[in-house]
mmCIF file of C-alpha atoms in Angstrom:
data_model
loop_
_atom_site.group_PDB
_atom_site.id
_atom_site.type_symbol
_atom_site.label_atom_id
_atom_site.label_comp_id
_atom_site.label_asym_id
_atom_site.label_seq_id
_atom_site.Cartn_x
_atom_site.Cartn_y
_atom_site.Cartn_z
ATOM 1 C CA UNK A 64 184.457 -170.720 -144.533
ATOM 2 C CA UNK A 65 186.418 -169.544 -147.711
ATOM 3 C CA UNK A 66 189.071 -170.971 -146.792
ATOM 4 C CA UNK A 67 187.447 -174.186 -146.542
ATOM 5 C CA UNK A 68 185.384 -174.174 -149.405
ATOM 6 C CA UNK A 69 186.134 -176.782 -152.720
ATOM 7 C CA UNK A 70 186.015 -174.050 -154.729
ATOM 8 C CA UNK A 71 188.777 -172.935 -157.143
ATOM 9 C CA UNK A 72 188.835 -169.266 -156.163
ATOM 10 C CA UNK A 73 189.277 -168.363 -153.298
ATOM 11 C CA UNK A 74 188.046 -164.803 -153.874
ATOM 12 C CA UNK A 75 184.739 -165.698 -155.218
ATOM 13 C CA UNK A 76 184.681 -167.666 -152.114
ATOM 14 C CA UNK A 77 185.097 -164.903 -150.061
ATOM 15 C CA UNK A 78 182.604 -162.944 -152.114
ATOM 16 C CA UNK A 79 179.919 -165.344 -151.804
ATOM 17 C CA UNK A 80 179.916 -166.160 -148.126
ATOM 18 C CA UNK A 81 179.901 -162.598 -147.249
ATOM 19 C CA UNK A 82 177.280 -162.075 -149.079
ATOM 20 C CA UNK A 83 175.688 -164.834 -147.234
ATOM 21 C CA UNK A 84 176.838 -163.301 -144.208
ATOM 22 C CA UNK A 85 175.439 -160.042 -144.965
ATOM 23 C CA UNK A 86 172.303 -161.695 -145.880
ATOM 24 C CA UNK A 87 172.717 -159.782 -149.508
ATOM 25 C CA UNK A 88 170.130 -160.666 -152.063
ATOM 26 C CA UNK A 89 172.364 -161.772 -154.548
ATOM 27 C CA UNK A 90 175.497 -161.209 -156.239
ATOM 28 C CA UNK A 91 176.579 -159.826 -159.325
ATOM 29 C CA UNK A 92 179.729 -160.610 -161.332
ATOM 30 C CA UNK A 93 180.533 -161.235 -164.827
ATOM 31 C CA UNK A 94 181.753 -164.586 -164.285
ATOM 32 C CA UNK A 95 178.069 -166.753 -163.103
ATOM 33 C CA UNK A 96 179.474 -169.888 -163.704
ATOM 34 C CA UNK A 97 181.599 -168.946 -160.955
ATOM 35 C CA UNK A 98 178.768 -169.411 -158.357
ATOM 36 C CA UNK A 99 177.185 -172.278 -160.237
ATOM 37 C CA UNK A 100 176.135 -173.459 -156.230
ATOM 38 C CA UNK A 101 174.924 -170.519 -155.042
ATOM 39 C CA UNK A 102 172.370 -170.635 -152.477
ATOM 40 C CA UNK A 103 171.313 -166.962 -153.641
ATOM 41 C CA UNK A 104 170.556 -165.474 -156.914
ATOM 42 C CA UNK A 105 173.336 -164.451 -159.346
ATOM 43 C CA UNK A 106 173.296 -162.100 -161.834
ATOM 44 C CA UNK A 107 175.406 -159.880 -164.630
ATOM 45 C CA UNK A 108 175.397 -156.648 -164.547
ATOM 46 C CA UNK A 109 173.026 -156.331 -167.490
ATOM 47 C CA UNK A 110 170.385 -158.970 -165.336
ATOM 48 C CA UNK A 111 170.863 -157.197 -162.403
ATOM 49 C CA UNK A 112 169.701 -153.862 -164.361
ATOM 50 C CA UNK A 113 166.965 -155.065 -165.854
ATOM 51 C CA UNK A 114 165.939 -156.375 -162.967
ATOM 52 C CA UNK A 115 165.842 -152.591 -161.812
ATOM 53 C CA UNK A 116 163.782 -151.246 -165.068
ATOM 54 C CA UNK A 117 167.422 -148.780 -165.232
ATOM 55 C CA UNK A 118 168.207 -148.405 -168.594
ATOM 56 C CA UNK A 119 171.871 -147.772 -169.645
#
């Protein structure tokens, strides 16, 4: 499926139809506007913390 997406990258491709695969609950990356599409939730780091209550 990565290798048939539009997309630009092909690894972010690959990144976010395994997680789709995996049924994941979202993906976190630095880059969001890399998944701009995503069917799931994306999130930084620092989101995906916060989300946790963790502080750092």
């Amino acid at each position: 499926m990565a290798a048939d997406a539009k997309n630009k990258d092909f690894e972010d491709c690959v990144q976010y139809y395994s997680a789709l695969s995996g049924e994941m609950d979202c993906i976190v990356t630095r880059n969001k506007k890399d998944f701009e599409n995503s069917d799931i939730p994306i999130y930084t780091s620092s989101e995906f913390l916060d989300l946790l209550n963790i502080e750092y």
